[in-house]
CSV table of C-alpha atoms and ligand atoms in Angstrom, one decimal:
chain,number,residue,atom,x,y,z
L,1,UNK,CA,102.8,110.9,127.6
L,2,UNK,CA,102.3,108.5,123.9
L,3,UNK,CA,102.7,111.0,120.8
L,4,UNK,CA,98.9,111.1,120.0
L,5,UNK,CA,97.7,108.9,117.2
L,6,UNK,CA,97.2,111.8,114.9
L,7,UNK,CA,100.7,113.4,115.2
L,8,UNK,CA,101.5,109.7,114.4
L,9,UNK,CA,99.9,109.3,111.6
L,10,UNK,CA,101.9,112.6,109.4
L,11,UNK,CA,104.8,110.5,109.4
L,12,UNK,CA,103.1,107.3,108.3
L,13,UNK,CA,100.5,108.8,105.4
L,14,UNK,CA,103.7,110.4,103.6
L,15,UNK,CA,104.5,106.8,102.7
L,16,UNK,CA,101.4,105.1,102.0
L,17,UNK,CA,100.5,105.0,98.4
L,18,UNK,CA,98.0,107.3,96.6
L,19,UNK,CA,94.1,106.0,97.0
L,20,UNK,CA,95.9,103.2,99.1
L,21,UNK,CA,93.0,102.4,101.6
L,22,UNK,CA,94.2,98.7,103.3
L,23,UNK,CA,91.4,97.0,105.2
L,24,UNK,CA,93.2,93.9,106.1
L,25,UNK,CA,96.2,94.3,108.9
L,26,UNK,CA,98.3,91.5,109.8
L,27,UNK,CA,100.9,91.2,112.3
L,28,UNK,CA,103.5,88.7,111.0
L,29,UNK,CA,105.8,86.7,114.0
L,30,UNK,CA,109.1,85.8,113.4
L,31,UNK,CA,109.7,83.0,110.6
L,32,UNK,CA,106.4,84.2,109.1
L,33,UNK,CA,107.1,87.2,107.2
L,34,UNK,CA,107.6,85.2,103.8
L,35,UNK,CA,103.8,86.3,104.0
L,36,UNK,CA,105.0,89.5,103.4
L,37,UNK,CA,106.6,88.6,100.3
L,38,UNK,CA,103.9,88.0,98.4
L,39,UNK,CA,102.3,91.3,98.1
L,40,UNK,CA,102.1,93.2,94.5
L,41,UNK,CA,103.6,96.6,94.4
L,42,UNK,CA,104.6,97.0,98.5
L,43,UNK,CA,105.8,99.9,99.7
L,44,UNK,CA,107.1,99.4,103.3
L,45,UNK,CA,108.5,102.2,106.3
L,46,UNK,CA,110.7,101.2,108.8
L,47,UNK,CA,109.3,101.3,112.5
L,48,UNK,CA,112.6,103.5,113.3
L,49,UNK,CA,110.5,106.0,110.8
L,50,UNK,CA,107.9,106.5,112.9
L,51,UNK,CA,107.5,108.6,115.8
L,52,UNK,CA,106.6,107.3,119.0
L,53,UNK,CA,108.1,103.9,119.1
L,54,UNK,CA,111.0,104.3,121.0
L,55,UNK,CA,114.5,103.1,119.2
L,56,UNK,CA,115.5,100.9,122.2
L,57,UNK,CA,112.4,98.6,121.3
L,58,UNK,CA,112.7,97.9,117.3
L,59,UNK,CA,115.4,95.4,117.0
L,60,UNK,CA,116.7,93.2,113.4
L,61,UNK,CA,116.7,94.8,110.2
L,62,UNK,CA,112.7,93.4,109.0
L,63,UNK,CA,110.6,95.5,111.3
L,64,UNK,CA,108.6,97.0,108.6
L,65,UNK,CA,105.5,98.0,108.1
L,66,UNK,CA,104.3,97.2,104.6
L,67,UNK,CA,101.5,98.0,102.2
L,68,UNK,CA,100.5,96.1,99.2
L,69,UNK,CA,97.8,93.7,97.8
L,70,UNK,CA,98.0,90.5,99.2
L,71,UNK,CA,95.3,88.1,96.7
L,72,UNK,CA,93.8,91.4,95.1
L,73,UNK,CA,93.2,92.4,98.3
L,74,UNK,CA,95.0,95.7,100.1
L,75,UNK,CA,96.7,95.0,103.3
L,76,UNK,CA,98.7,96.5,106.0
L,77,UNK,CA,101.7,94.2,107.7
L,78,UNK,CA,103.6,94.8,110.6
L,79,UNK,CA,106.5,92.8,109.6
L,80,UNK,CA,108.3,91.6,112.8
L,81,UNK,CA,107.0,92.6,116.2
L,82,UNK,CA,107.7,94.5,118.8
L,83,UNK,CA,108.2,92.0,122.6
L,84,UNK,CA,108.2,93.5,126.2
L,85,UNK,CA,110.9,90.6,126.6
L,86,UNK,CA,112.8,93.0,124.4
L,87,UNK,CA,112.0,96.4,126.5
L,88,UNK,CA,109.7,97.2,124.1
L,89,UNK,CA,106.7,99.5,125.9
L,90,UNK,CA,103.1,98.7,126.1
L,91,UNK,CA,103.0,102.3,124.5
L,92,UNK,CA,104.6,101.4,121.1
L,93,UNK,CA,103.1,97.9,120.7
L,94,UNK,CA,99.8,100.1,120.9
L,95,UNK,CA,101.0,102.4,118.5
L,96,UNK,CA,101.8,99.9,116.2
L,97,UNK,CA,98.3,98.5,116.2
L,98,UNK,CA,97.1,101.7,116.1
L,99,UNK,CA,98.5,102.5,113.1
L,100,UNK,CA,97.2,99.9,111.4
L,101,UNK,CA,93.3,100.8,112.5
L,102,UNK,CA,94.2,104.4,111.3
L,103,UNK,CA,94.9,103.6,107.7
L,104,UNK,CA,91.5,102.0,107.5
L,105,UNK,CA,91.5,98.0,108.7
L,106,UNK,CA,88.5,96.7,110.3
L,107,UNK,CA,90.2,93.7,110.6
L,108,UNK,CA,93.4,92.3,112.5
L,109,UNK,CA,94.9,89.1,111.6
L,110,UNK,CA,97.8,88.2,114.7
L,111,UNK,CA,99.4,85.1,113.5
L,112,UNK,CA,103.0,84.0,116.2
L,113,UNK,CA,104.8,80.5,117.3
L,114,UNK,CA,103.8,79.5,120.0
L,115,UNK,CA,104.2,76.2,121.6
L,116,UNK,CA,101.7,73.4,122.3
L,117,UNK,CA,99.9,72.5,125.9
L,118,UNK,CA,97.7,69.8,123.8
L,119,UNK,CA,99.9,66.1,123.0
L,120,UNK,CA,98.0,66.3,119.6
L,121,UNK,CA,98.7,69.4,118.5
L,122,UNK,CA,102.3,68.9,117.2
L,123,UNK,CA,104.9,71.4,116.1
L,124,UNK,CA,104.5,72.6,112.4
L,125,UNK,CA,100.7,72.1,113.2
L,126,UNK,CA,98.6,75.4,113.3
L,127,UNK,CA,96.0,76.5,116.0
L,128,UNK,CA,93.4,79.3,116.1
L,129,UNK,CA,93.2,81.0,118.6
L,130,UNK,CA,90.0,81.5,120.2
L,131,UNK,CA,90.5,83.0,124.1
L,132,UNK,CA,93.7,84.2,125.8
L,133,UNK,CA,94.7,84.6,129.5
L,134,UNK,CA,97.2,87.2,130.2
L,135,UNK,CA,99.5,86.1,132.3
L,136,UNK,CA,102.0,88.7,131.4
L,137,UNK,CA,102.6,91.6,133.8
L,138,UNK,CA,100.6,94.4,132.8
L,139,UNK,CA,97.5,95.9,130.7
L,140,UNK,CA,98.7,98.1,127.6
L,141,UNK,CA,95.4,100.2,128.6
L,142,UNK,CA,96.5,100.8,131.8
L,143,UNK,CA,96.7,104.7,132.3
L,144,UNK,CA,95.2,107.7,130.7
L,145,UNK,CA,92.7,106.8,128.6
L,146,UNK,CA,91.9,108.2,125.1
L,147,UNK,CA,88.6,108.6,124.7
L,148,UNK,CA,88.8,109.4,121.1
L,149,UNK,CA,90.9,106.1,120.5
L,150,UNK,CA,88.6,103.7,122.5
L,151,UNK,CA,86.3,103.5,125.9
L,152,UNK,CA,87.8,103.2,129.4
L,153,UNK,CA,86.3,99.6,130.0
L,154,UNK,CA,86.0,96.7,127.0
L,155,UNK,CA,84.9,93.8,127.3
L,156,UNK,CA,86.9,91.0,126.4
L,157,UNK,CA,84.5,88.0,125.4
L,158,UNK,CA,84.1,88.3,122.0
L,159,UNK,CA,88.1,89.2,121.7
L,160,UNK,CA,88.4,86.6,118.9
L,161,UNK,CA,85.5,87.2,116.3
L,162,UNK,CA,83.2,84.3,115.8
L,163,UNK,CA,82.6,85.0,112.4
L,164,UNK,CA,85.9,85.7,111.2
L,165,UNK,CA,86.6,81.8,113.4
L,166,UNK,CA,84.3,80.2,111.0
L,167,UNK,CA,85.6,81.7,108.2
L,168,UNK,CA,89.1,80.6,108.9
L,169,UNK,CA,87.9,76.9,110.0
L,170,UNK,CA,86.3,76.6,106.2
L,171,UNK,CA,89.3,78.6,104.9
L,172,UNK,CA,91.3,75.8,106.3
L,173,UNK,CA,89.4,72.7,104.8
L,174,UNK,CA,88.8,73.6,102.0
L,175,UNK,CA,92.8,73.8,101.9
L,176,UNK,CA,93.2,70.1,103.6
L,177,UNK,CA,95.0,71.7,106.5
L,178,UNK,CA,94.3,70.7,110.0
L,179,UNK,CA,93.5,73.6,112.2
L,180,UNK,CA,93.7,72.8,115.9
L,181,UNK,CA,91.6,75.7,118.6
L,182,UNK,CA,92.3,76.7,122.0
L,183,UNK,CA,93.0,79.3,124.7
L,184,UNK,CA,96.5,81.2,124.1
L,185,UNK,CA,98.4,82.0,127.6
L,186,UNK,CA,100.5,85.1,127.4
L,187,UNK,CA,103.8,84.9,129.0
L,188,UNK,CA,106.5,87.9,129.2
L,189,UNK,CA,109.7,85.4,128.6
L,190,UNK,CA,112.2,85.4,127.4
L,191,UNK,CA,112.8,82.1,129.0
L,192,UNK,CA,110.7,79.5,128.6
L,193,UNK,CA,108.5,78.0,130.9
L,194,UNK,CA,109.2,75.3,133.8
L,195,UNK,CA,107.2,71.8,133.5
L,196,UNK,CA,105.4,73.0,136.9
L,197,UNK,CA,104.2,76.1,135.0
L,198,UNK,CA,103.4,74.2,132.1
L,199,UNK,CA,101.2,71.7,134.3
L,200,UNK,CA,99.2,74.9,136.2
L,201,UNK,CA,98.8,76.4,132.7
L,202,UNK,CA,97.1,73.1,131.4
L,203,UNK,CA,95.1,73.5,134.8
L,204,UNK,CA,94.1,76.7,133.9
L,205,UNK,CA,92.4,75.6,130.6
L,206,UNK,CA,95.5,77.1,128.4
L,207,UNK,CA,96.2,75.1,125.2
L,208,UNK,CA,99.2,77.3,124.2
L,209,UNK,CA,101.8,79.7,124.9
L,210,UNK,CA,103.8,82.3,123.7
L,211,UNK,CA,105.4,85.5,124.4
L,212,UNK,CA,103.2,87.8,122.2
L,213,UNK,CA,99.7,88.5,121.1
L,214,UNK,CA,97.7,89.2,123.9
L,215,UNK,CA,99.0,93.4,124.4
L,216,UNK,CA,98.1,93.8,120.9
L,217,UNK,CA,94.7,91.9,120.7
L,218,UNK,CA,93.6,94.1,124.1
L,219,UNK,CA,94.5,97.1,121.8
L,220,UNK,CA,93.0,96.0,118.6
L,221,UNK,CA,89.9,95.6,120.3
L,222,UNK,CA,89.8,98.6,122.2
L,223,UNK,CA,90.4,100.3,119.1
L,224,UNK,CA,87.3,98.5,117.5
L,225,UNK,CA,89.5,96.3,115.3
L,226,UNK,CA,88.0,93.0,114.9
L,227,UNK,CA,90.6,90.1,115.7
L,228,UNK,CA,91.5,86.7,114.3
L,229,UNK,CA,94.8,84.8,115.7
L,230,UNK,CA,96.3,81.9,114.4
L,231,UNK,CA,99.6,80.1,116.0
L,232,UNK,CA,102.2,78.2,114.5
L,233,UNK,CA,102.8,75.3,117.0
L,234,UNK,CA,107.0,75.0,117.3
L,235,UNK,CA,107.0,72.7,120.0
L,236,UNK,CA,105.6,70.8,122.8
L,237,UNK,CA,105.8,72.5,126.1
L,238,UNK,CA,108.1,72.5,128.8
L,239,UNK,CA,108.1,69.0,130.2
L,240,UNK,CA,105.8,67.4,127.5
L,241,UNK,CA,108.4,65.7,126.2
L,242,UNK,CA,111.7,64.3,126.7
L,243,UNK,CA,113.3,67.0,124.1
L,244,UNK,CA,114.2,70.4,125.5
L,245,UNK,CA,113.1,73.4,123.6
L,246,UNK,CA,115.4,75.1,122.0
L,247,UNK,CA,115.5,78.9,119.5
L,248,UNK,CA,116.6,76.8,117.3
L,249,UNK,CA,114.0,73.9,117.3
L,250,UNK,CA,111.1,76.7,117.6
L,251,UNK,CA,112.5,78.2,114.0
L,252,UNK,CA,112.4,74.6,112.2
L,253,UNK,CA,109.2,73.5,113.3
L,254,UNK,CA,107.8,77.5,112.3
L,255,UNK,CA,109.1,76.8,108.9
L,256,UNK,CA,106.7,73.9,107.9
L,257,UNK,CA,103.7,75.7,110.2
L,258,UNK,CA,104.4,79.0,107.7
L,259,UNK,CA,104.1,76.8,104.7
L,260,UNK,CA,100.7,76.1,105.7
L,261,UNK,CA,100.3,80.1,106.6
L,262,UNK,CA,101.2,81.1,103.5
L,263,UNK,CA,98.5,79.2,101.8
L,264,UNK,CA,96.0,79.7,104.7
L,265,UNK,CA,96.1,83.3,105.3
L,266,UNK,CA,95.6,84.3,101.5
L,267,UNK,CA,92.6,82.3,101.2
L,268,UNK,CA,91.1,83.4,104.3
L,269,UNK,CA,92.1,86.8,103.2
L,270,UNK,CA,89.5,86.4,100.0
L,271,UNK,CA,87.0,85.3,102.4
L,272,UNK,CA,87.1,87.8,104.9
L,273,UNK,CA,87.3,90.8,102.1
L,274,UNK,CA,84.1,89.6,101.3
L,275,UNK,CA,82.5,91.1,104.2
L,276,UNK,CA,83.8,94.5,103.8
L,277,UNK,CA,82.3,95.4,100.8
A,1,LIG,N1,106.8,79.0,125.3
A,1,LIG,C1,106.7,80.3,125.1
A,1,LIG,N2,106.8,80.9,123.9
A,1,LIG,C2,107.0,80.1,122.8
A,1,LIG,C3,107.1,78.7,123.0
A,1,LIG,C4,107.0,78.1,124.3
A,1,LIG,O1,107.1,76.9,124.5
A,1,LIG,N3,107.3,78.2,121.7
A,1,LIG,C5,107.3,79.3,120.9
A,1,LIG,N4,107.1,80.4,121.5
């Protein structure tokens, strides 16, 4: 059985600041935690810290969970993430995300890499993402239910908040920065994908793909957070080109798509504050 949310939640308020009440939450993918960075007076806690994420899932040395204010703005970030390619459980993703609903955000912002289905969205390019398919192998909500936590059954159309799209579409022109949209397919990895699965997914209606987001945008919403996901594009997928995709490629191409995250996010940060008030 998960350690319940509350128990959780002893551990983590002993670290958060005094009168610290973030409303923002971000989850920040690998090569985008410069994010991070920027926040004014953070305080952070190591996942090992907290109870109920088991130690054989938290790998590297920058899984954090940090407080500051990000723009004026306080805001939660989970600062490196937690795969199933890894062994991480379904159970601590959702305590992650969790977490971050019980220090007070209403809102989740998932950014990840993720690798392009469309020819013109190239790598270092960013796209929102506005639907998934889960194509990995499991539900995180599958099992006993909490009914303080969330319902038994959620619905899954409005999983990416049309208001919070809009705001991060203007967000991104007013910046000059092109911000493609499409349908995120989920995969568990860690290899990557064969051209043939490549080809079904763009049968499918997928745009992109990656190895992350959709366990913890089923949990977010469960929990009543509302979502908005933006992708770095590292690549072209499987068999889209004549290049092969490499770890190494995917980091390069993340560094010039987190340039443009780090000026994005911020601004659509100030916007989205906005309607919390
Ligand atoms: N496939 C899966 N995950 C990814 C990719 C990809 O091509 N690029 C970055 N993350």
């Amino acid at each position: 059985m998960p350690i319940p949310i509350s128990e959780v939640m002893e551990t983590v308020q002993r670290y958060v600041p005094k009168n610290f009440t973030p409303r923002i939450g971000m989850i920040l993918g690998s090569g985008l935690s410069s994010l991070a960075e920027q926040l004014s007076n953070p305080v952070s806690i190591p996942y090992q810290a907290i109870p109920g994420l088991h130690a054989g899932s938290v790998t590297g040395h920058a899984s954090l969970l940090a407080m500051g204010h990000l723009n004026d703005i306080p805001v939660a970030c989970l600062r490196g993430r937690l795969h199933l390619y890894e062994g991480a459980t379904y159970e601590s993703i959702s305590t992650l995300i969790r977490i971050v609903k019980h220090l007070g955000c209403h809102i989740l912002i998932v950014t990840c890499a993720a690798g392009s289905l469309r020819e013109e969205a190239l790598p270092g390019d960013l796209m929102m993402i506005t639907d998934h398919i889960n194509f990995q192998p499991g539900n995180p909500l599958a099992g006993p239910n909490d009914e303080s936590v969330g319902p038994r059954f959620i619905g899954m159309e409005d999983a990416y908040d049309l208001g919070l799209q809009d705001m991060m579409s203007a967000s991104a022109s007013r910046l000059g920065i092109t911000l493609h949209k499409g349908v995120y397919i989920s995969t568990l990895g860690p290899s990557f994908e064969t051209p043939a699965e490549i080809r079904a997914f763009r049968r499918w209606g997928a745009d992109a793909v990656g190895m992350s987001v959709v366990p913890e945008v089923i949990v977010a919403r469960h929990c009543g957070m509302r979502v908005a996901c933006v992708a770095a594009i590292t690549n072209l997928a499987a068999g889209m080109t004549q290049e092969k995709i490499t770890h190494e490629g995917t980091l390069q191409y993340g560094e010039l798509a987190a340039r443009k995250l780090t000026k994005l996010i911020p601004a659509f940060i100030k916007e989205a504050s906005n309607e919390l008030v």
